[in-house]
């Protein structure tokens, strides 16, 4: 089962955009793990920017509520515009995760003249007039459906079983697996998709090193190694690009007592940048001998 995507919702601090952000969270909560910026994102003892960048690293998707909260004078014209710090946060998030993972939520009919640099990016619109009348669910309904659809299209598919082998990537976190049992790591990648896995084994004996026998070779050729096959500090990483059906046989040796798999999806992972994984799966290894 795929993990629920983590979504960061950012808005201005005024009451109306906060109300929009909170209402959006309630509707997304059925299929995502959404967090509004007011909910323990900014930690005591840290600068606001440090807390913000940490939150960006820990969320795969961002929604930016661009309600008309300020005024902008342009010649003889006056425009209602969103808070500029939200626009800055949008740019930072897009630079980290890609603009396809940053959703611009704007009132329907908004000219967005203040975002001329983003004119080619399709926003997600909601009905601000209905929202102000207290009809929050229908006012945001179409926007929520569009965001959920876009996130679903960005996610990878993990089959439960391939070639009669259970797929560890499709299993729930914190499960028990058997040593020397044949499993697999499998993902279906569409065109433009990519995935990076980092596997870390914890030996049963403190200070021991795991040999390369606990991880079998990879196929097909669409799957490439970051470095030579084998264990480096009890960890091993590899990535794959779509379109392909990435697959490898997999087993864990008796010397390993715990296995952790970090999964990065469609997040610029092939370029080697270190970002918070989309999901982490931990397995307890049971020796059946």
mmCIF file of C-alpha atoms in Angstrom:
data_model
loop_
_atom_site.group_PDB
_atom_site.id
_atom_site.type_symbol
_atom_site.label_atom_id
_atom_site.label_comp_id
_atom_site.label_asym_id
_atom_site.label_seq_id
_atom_site.Cartn_x
_atom_site.Cartn_y
_atom_site.Cartn_z
ATOM 1 C CA UNK A 1 0.000 0.000 0.000
ATOM 2 C CA UNK A 2 1.433 3.376 -1.005
ATOM 3 C CA UNK A 3 2.039 5.906 1.751
ATOM 4 C CA UNK A 4 -0.146 8.986 1.978
ATOM 5 C CA UNK A 5 1.488 12.044 0.375
ATOM 6 C CA UNK A 6 2.534 14.831 2.751
ATOM 7 C CA UNK A 7 1.142 18.228 1.731
ATOM 8 C CA UNK A 8 2.201 21.615 3.133
ATOM 9 C CA UNK A 9 -0.435 24.390 2.967
ATOM 10 C CA UNK A 10 0.821 27.976 3.127
ATOM 11 C CA UNK A 11 -1.146 31.218 3.266
ATOM 12 C CA UNK A 12 -1.029 34.733 4.651
ATOM 13 C CA UNK A 13 -1.654 35.133 8.383
ATOM 14 C CA UNK A 14 -4.916 37.078 7.942
ATOM 15 C CA UNK A 15 -8.125 35.366 9.017
ATOM 16 C CA UNK A 16 -9.638 34.737 5.576
ATOM 17 C CA UNK A 17 -6.645 32.983 3.947
ATOM 18 C CA UNK A 18 -6.169 30.979 7.151
ATOM 19 C CA UNK A 19 -9.809 29.914 6.990
ATOM 20 C CA UNK A 20 -9.262 28.802 3.386
ATOM 21 C CA UNK A 21 -6.127 26.856 4.376
ATOM 22 C CA UNK A 22 -7.877 25.095 7.268
ATOM 23 C CA UNK A 23 -10.932 24.231 5.162
ATOM 24 C CA UNK A 24 -8.640 22.877 2.457
ATOM 25 C CA UNK A 25 -6.872 20.687 5.017
ATOM 26 C CA UNK A 26 -10.152 19.164 6.187
ATOM 27 C CA UNK A 27 -11.116 18.154 2.651
ATOM 28 C CA UNK A 28 -7.682 16.795 1.697
ATOM 29 C CA UNK A 29 -7.297 14.802 4.897
ATOM 30 C CA UNK A 30 -9.113 11.766 3.478
ATOM 31 C CA UNK A 31 -6.363 10.974 0.954
ATOM 32 C CA UNK A 32 -3.332 13.017 2.055
ATOM 33 C CA UNK A 33 -1.454 14.071 5.178
ATOM 34 C CA UNK A 34 -1.903 17.861 4.939
ATOM 35 C CA UNK A 35 -0.311 20.352 7.341
ATOM 36 C CA UNK A 36 -1.190 24.053 7.595
ATOM 37 C CA UNK A 37 1.787 26.302 8.287
ATOM 38 C CA UNK A 38 0.362 27.317 11.694
ATOM 39 C CA UNK A 39 0.500 23.720 12.966
ATOM 40 C CA UNK A 40 3.943 23.307 14.576
ATOM 41 C CA UNK A 41 5.782 24.203 11.383
ATOM 42 C CA UNK A 42 7.633 27.130 12.979
ATOM 43 C CA UNK A 43 9.596 25.748 15.920
ATOM 44 C CA UNK A 44 10.862 27.715 18.958
ATOM 45 C CA UNK A 45 14.604 28.276 19.001
ATOM 46 C CA UNK A 46 14.820 28.326 15.200
ATOM 47 C CA UNK A 47 14.638 31.153 12.719
ATOM 48 C CA UNK A 48 11.464 31.390 10.663
ATOM 49 C CA UNK A 49 13.393 30.618 7.483
ATOM 50 C CA UNK A 50 15.069 27.555 9.001
ATOM 51 C CA UNK A 51 11.703 26.210 10.157
ATOM 52 C CA UNK A 52 10.196 26.883 6.739
ATOM 53 C CA UNK A 53 12.996 25.158 4.812
ATOM 54 C CA UNK A 54 12.780 22.154 7.144
ATOM 55 C CA UNK A 55 9.030 21.937 6.473
ATOM 56 C CA UNK A 56 9.647 22.104 2.718
ATOM 57 C CA UNK A 57 12.132 19.230 2.972
ATOM 58 C CA UNK A 58 9.561 17.157 4.873
ATOM 59 C CA UNK A 59 6.623 17.645 2.483
ATOM 60 C CA UNK A 60 6.442 16.406 -1.099
ATOM 61 C CA UNK A 61 3.659 18.771 -2.221
ATOM 62 C CA UNK A 62 2.747 22.371 -1.454
ATOM 63 C CA UNK A 63 -0.462 24.386 -1.809
ATOM 64 C CA UNK A 64 -0.176 28.171 -1.760
ATOM 65 C CA UNK A 65 -3.319 30.145 -0.944
ATOM 66 C CA UNK A 66 -2.996 33.306 -3.034
ATOM 67 C CA UNK A 67 -5.936 35.362 -1.775
ATOM 68 C CA UNK A 68 -6.048 39.160 -2.370
ATOM 69 C CA UNK A 69 -4.626 40.387 0.934
ATOM 70 C CA UNK A 70 -2.519 43.432 -0.064
ATOM 71 C CA UNK A 71 -2.653 46.260 -2.595
ATOM 72 C CA UNK A 72 -0.187 46.918 -5.398
ATOM 73 C CA UNK A 73 0.070 50.252 -7.221
ATOM 74 C CA UNK A 74 1.017 49.920 -10.886
ATOM 75 C CA UNK A 75 0.893 53.267 -12.621
ATOM 76 C CA UNK A 76 -2.575 54.671 -12.069
ATOM 77 C CA UNK A 77 -4.026 51.246 -11.307
ATOM 78 C CA UNK A 78 -4.392 49.568 -7.940
ATOM 79 C CA UNK A 79 -4.473 45.764 -7.723
ATOM 80 C CA UNK A 80 -5.394 43.461 -4.882
ATOM 81 C CA UNK A 81 -2.538 40.971 -4.531
ATOM 82 C CA UNK A 82 -1.491 38.116 -2.241
ATOM 83 C CA UNK A 83 1.060 38.545 0.520
ATOM 84 C CA UNK A 84 4.514 38.624 -1.054
ATOM 85 C CA UNK A 85 6.023 36.246 1.496
ATOM 86 C CA UNK A 86 3.626 33.548 0.226
ATOM 87 C CA UNK A 87 4.811 34.220 -3.329
ATOM 88 C CA UNK A 88 8.414 33.878 -2.126
ATOM 89 C CA UNK A 89 7.582 30.597 -0.378
ATOM 90 C CA UNK A 90 5.991 29.348 -3.593
ATOM 91 C CA UNK A 91 9.179 30.069 -5.528
ATOM 92 C CA UNK A 92 11.370 28.368 -2.944
ATOM 93 C CA UNK A 93 9.179 25.268 -2.816
ATOM 94 C CA UNK A 94 9.061 25.023 -6.621
ATOM 95 C CA UNK A 95 12.853 25.282 -6.792
ATOM 96 C CA UNK A 96 13.190 22.382 -4.337
ATOM 97 C CA UNK A 97 10.469 20.024 -5.553
ATOM 98 C CA UNK A 98 9.500 21.249 -9.025
ATOM 99 C CA UNK A 99 6.643 23.533 -10.027
ATOM 100 C CA UNK A 100 4.469 20.481 -10.786
ATOM 101 C CA UNK A 101 4.352 19.820 -7.034
ATOM 102 C CA UNK A 102 3.476 23.409 -6.077
ATOM 103 C CA UNK A 103 -0.218 24.252 -6.514
ATOM 104 C CA UNK A 104 -1.370 27.864 -6.822
ATOM 105 C CA UNK A 105 -4.808 28.247 -5.237
ATOM 106 C CA UNK A 106 -6.424 31.478 -6.466
ATOM 107 C CA UNK A 107 -9.923 32.991 -6.408
ATOM 108 C CA UNK A 108 -11.822 32.333 -9.627
ATOM 109 C CA UNK A 109 -11.585 35.187 -12.115
ATOM 110 C CA UNK A 110 -8.469 36.677 -10.530
ATOM 111 C CA UNK A 111 -6.360 38.436 -13.181
ATOM 112 C CA UNK A 112 -3.094 37.528 -11.412
ATOM 113 C CA UNK A 113 -1.275 40.477 -12.981
ATOM 114 C CA UNK A 114 1.119 40.360 -10.041
ATOM 115 C CA UNK A 115 2.257 36.883 -11.138
ATOM 116 C CA UNK A 116 3.131 37.699 -14.736
ATOM 117 C CA UNK A 117 6.296 35.577 -14.457
ATOM 118 C CA UNK A 118 4.051 32.568 -13.763
ATOM 119 C CA UNK A 119 1.537 33.347 -16.498
ATOM 120 C CA UNK A 120 2.131 29.996 -18.196
ATOM 121 C CA UNK A 121 1.300 27.988 -15.074
ATOM 122 C CA UNK A 122 -2.304 26.898 -14.638
ATOM 123 C CA UNK A 123 -3.643 27.809 -11.184
ATOM 124 C CA UNK A 124 -6.237 25.890 -9.210
ATOM 125 C CA UNK A 125 -9.255 28.133 -8.760
ATOM 126 C CA UNK A 126 -11.891 28.207 -6.036
ATOM 127 C CA UNK A 127 -15.085 30.201 -5.513
ATOM 128 C CA UNK A 128 -14.202 32.918 -3.003
ATOM 129 C CA UNK A 129 -17.702 34.412 -3.053
ATOM 130 C CA UNK A 130 -19.297 31.113 -1.988
ATOM 131 C CA UNK A 131 -16.573 30.642 0.606
ATOM 132 C CA UNK A 132 -17.398 34.026 2.138
ATOM 133 C CA UNK A 133 -21.050 32.968 2.345
ATOM 134 C CA UNK A 134 -20.051 30.023 4.514
ATOM 135 C CA UNK A 135 -20.310 27.403 1.751
ATOM 136 C CA UNK A 136 -16.765 26.176 2.292
ATOM 137 C CA UNK A 137 -17.042 22.602 1.016
ATOM 138 C CA UNK A 138 -18.628 23.392 -2.378
ATOM 139 C CA UNK A 139 -16.466 26.497 -2.745
ATOM 140 C CA UNK A 140 -13.318 24.359 -2.581
ATOM 141 C CA UNK A 141 -14.715 21.098 -3.977
ATOM 142 C CA UNK A 142 -13.517 21.457 -7.568
ATOM 143 C CA UNK A 143 -10.080 22.679 -6.446
ATOM 144 C CA UNK A 144 -9.665 19.737 -4.069
ATOM 145 C CA UNK A 145 -10.585 17.285 -6.841
ATOM 146 C CA UNK A 146 -8.030 18.834 -9.219
ATOM 147 C CA UNK A 147 -5.256 18.752 -6.607
ATOM 148 C CA UNK A 148 -5.986 15.137 -5.657
ATOM 149 C CA UNK A 149 -6.005 14.132 -9.327
ATOM 150 C CA UNK A 150 -2.660 15.859 -9.973
ATOM 151 C CA UNK A 151 -1.058 14.202 -6.944
ATOM 152 C CA UNK A 152 -2.405 10.783 -7.962
ATOM 153 C CA UNK A 153 -0.911 11.193 -11.455
ATOM 154 C CA UNK A 154 2.466 12.049 -9.909
ATOM 155 C CA UNK A 155 2.557 8.972 -7.671
ATOM 156 C CA UNK A 156 4.139 5.656 -8.633
ATOM 157 C CA UNK A 157 2.332 2.324 -8.636
ATOM 158 C CA UNK A 158 3.636 -0.526 -6.492
ATOM 159 C CA UNK A 159 2.158 -3.947 -7.376
ATOM 160 C CA UNK A 160 1.590 -6.171 -4.347
ATOM 161 C CA UNK A 161 3.253 -9.175 -5.969
ATOM 162 C CA UNK A 162 5.470 -9.815 -9.006
ATOM 163 C CA UNK A 163 6.543 -13.277 -10.197
ATOM 164 C CA UNK A 164 5.051 -14.825 -7.049
ATOM 165 C CA UNK A 165 7.218 -12.629 -4.830
ATOM 166 C CA UNK A 166 5.817 -10.127 -2.340
ATOM 167 C CA UNK A 167 6.803 -6.539 -3.098
ATOM 168 C CA UNK A 168 8.337 -4.831 -0.067
ATOM 169 C CA UNK A 169 7.531 -1.409 -1.537
ATOM 170 C CA UNK A 170 3.810 -2.238 -1.413
ATOM 171 C CA UNK A 171 3.859 -3.498 2.184
ATOM 172 C CA UNK A 172 2.891 -1.482 5.250
ATOM 173 C CA UNK A 173 5.572 0.038 7.459
ATOM 174 C CA UNK A 174 6.834 -1.824 10.550
ATOM 175 C CA UNK A 175 6.247 -5.364 9.265
ATOM 176 C CA UNK A 176 8.195 -8.583 9.891
ATOM 177 C CA UNK A 177 9.916 -10.317 6.975
ATOM 178 C CA UNK A 178 11.800 -13.624 6.898
ATOM 179 C CA UNK A 179 15.546 -13.960 6.442
ATOM 180 C CA UNK A 180 16.597 -15.703 3.206
ATOM 181 C CA UNK A 181 13.017 -15.509 1.882
ATOM 182 C CA UNK A 182 12.701 -14.264 -1.701
ATOM 183 C CA UNK A 183 10.925 -10.903 -1.972
ATOM 184 C CA UNK A 184 11.075 -8.239 -4.658
ATOM 185 C CA UNK A 185 11.328 -4.482 -5.095
ATOM 186 C CA UNK A 186 9.014 -3.426 -7.919
ATOM 187 C CA UNK A 187 7.540 -0.175 -9.216
ATOM 188 C CA UNK A 188 5.664 0.798 -12.370
ATOM 189 C CA UNK A 189 7.004 4.068 -13.733
ATOM 190 C CA UNK A 190 5.292 6.169 -16.373
ATOM 191 C CA UNK A 191 7.137 8.480 -18.737
ATOM 192 C CA UNK A 192 8.757 11.247 -16.698
ATOM 193 C CA UNK A 193 8.656 9.236 -13.463
ATOM 194 C CA UNK A 194 11.750 8.378 -11.465
ATOM 195 C CA UNK A 195 12.469 6.647 -8.179
ATOM 196 C CA UNK A 196 15.392 6.347 -5.813
ATOM 197 C CA UNK A 197 15.662 3.715 -3.084
ATOM 198 C CA UNK A 198 18.150 3.718 -0.228
ATOM 199 C CA UNK A 199 18.266 0.442 1.698
ATOM 200 C CA UNK A 200 19.984 0.248 5.071
ATOM 201 C CA UNK A 201 20.479 -2.966 7.038
ATOM 202 C CA UNK A 202 21.237 -3.198 10.762
ATOM 203 C CA UNK A 203 23.372 -6.246 11.651
ATOM 204 C CA UNK A 204 22.400 -8.507 14.531
ATOM 205 C CA UNK A 205 25.862 -8.051 16.016
ATOM 206 C CA UNK A 206 26.983 -4.526 16.833
ATOM 207 C CA UNK A 207 29.781 -3.275 14.594
ATOM 208 C CA UNK A 208 29.366 -6.030 12.018
ATOM 209 C CA UNK A 209 29.304 -5.353 8.273
ATOM 210 C CA UNK A 210 26.736 -6.892 5.929
ATOM 211 C CA UNK A 211 28.121 -8.461 2.768
ATOM 212 C CA UNK A 212 26.658 -7.900 -0.684
ATOM 213 C CA UNK A 213 24.819 -11.230 -0.595
ATOM 214 C CA UNK A 214 21.822 -9.748 1.208
ATOM 215 C CA UNK A 215 20.856 -7.722 -1.893
ATOM 216 C CA UNK A 216 20.538 -9.492 -5.249
ATOM 217 C CA UNK A 217 21.270 -7.987 -8.679
ATOM 218 C CA UNK A 218 18.890 -5.616 -10.433
ATOM 219 C CA UNK A 219 17.055 -5.889 -13.719
ATOM 220 C CA UNK A 220 15.907 -4.748 -16.278
ATOM 221 C CA UNK A 221 18.487 -2.426 -17.788
ATOM 222 C CA UNK A 222 16.200 0.546 -17.110
ATOM 223 C CA UNK A 223 17.397 0.303 -13.510
ATOM 224 C CA UNK A 224 20.823 1.838 -12.906
ATOM 225 C CA UNK A 225 23.110 1.911 -9.894
ATOM 226 C CA UNK A 226 24.350 5.136 -8.352
ATOM 227 C CA UNK A 227 27.586 3.292 -7.642
ATOM 228 C CA UNK A 228 28.964 -0.238 -7.760
ATOM 229 C CA UNK A 229 26.638 -3.000 -6.507
ATOM 230 C CA UNK A 230 27.254 -3.966 -2.914
ATOM 231 C CA UNK A 231 26.930 -2.534 0.556
ATOM 232 C CA UNK A 232 28.590 0.732 1.575
ATOM 233 C CA UNK A 233 28.340 1.258 5.314
ATOM 234 C CA UNK A 234 25.475 -1.253 5.395
ATOM 235 C CA UNK A 235 23.525 0.925 2.925
ATOM 236 C CA UNK A 236 22.861 0.615 -0.779
ATOM 237 C CA UNK A 237 21.125 3.040 -3.163
ATOM 238 C CA UNK A 238 19.829 2.782 -6.698
ATOM 239 C CA UNK A 239 17.426 4.584 -8.967
ATOM 240 C CA UNK A 240 15.224 3.939 -11.978
ATOM 241 C CA UNK A 241 13.595 6.126 -14.613
ATOM 242 C CA UNK A 242 10.402 5.638 -16.589
ATOM 243 C CA UNK A 243 8.772 4.448 -18.614
ATOM 244 C CA UNK A 244 9.688 1.059 -17.173
ATOM 245 C CA UNK A 245 8.670 -1.654 -14.753
ATOM 246 C CA UNK A 246 11.575 -1.616 -12.328
ATOM 247 C CA UNK A 247 12.043 -4.990 -10.662
ATOM 248 C CA UNK A 248 14.643 -6.882 -8.688
ATOM 249 C CA UNK A 249 14.714 -10.120 -6.721
ATOM 250 C CA UNK A 250 15.514 -9.440 -3.112
ATOM 251 C CA UNK A 251 16.420 -11.326 0.030
ATOM 252 C CA UNK A 252 17.843 -10.410 3.431
ATOM 253 C CA UNK A 253 20.578 -12.459 5.071
ATOM 254 C CA UNK A 254 20.367 -13.925 8.571
ATOM 255 C CA UNK A 255 23.008 -11.450 9.725
ATOM 256 C CA UNK A 256 20.536 -8.566 9.267
ATOM 257 C CA UNK A 257 17.990 -7.872 12.037
ATOM 258 C CA UNK A 258 16.353 -4.704 10.653
ATOM 259 C CA UNK A 259 15.913 -3.227 7.179
ATOM 260 C CA UNK A 260 14.973 0.356 6.299
ATOM 261 C CA UNK A 261 13.946 1.479 2.802
ATOM 262 C CA UNK A 262 13.815 5.200 1.975
ATOM 263 C CA UNK A 263 11.686 5.929 -1.095
ATOM 264 C CA UNK A 264 12.047 9.114 -3.148
ATOM 265 C CA UNK A 265 9.467 9.608 -5.922
ATOM 266 C CA UNK A 266 9.675 12.059 -8.846
ATOM 267 C CA UNK A 267 11.616 14.626 -6.868
ATOM 268 C CA UNK A 268 14.699 15.249 -8.961
ATOM 269 C CA UNK A 269 16.186 12.139 -7.393
ATOM 270 C CA UNK A 270 18.323 11.116 -10.351
ATOM 271 C CA UNK A 271 20.482 14.224 -9.977
ATOM 272 C CA UNK A 272 21.675 12.934 -6.600
ATOM 273 C CA UNK A 273 20.251 15.735 -4.459
ATOM 274 C CA UNK A 274 19.469 14.757 -0.883
ATOM 275 C CA UNK A 275 15.863 15.431 0.099
ATOM 276 C CA UNK A 276 13.489 14.036 2.639
ATOM 277 C CA UNK A 277 12.063 10.746 1.337
ATOM 278 C CA UNK A 278 8.426 10.501 0.307
ATOM 279 C CA UNK A 279 8.097 7.476 2.562
ATOM 280 C CA UNK A 280 10.187 5.256 4.827
ATOM 281 C CA UNK A 281 9.490 1.568 5.391
ATOM 282 C CA UNK A 282 11.017 -0.363 8.287
ATOM 283 C CA UNK A 283 11.080 -4.145 8.494
ATOM 284 C CA UNK A 284 12.024 -6.512 11.298
ATOM 285 C CA UNK A 285 13.954 -9.523 9.989
ATOM 286 C CA UNK A 286 13.083 -12.879 11.530
ATOM 287 C CA UNK A 287 15.490 -15.796 11.201
ATOM 288 C CA UNK A 288 13.292 -18.819 10.462
ATOM 289 C CA UNK A 289 16.137 -21.339 10.793
#
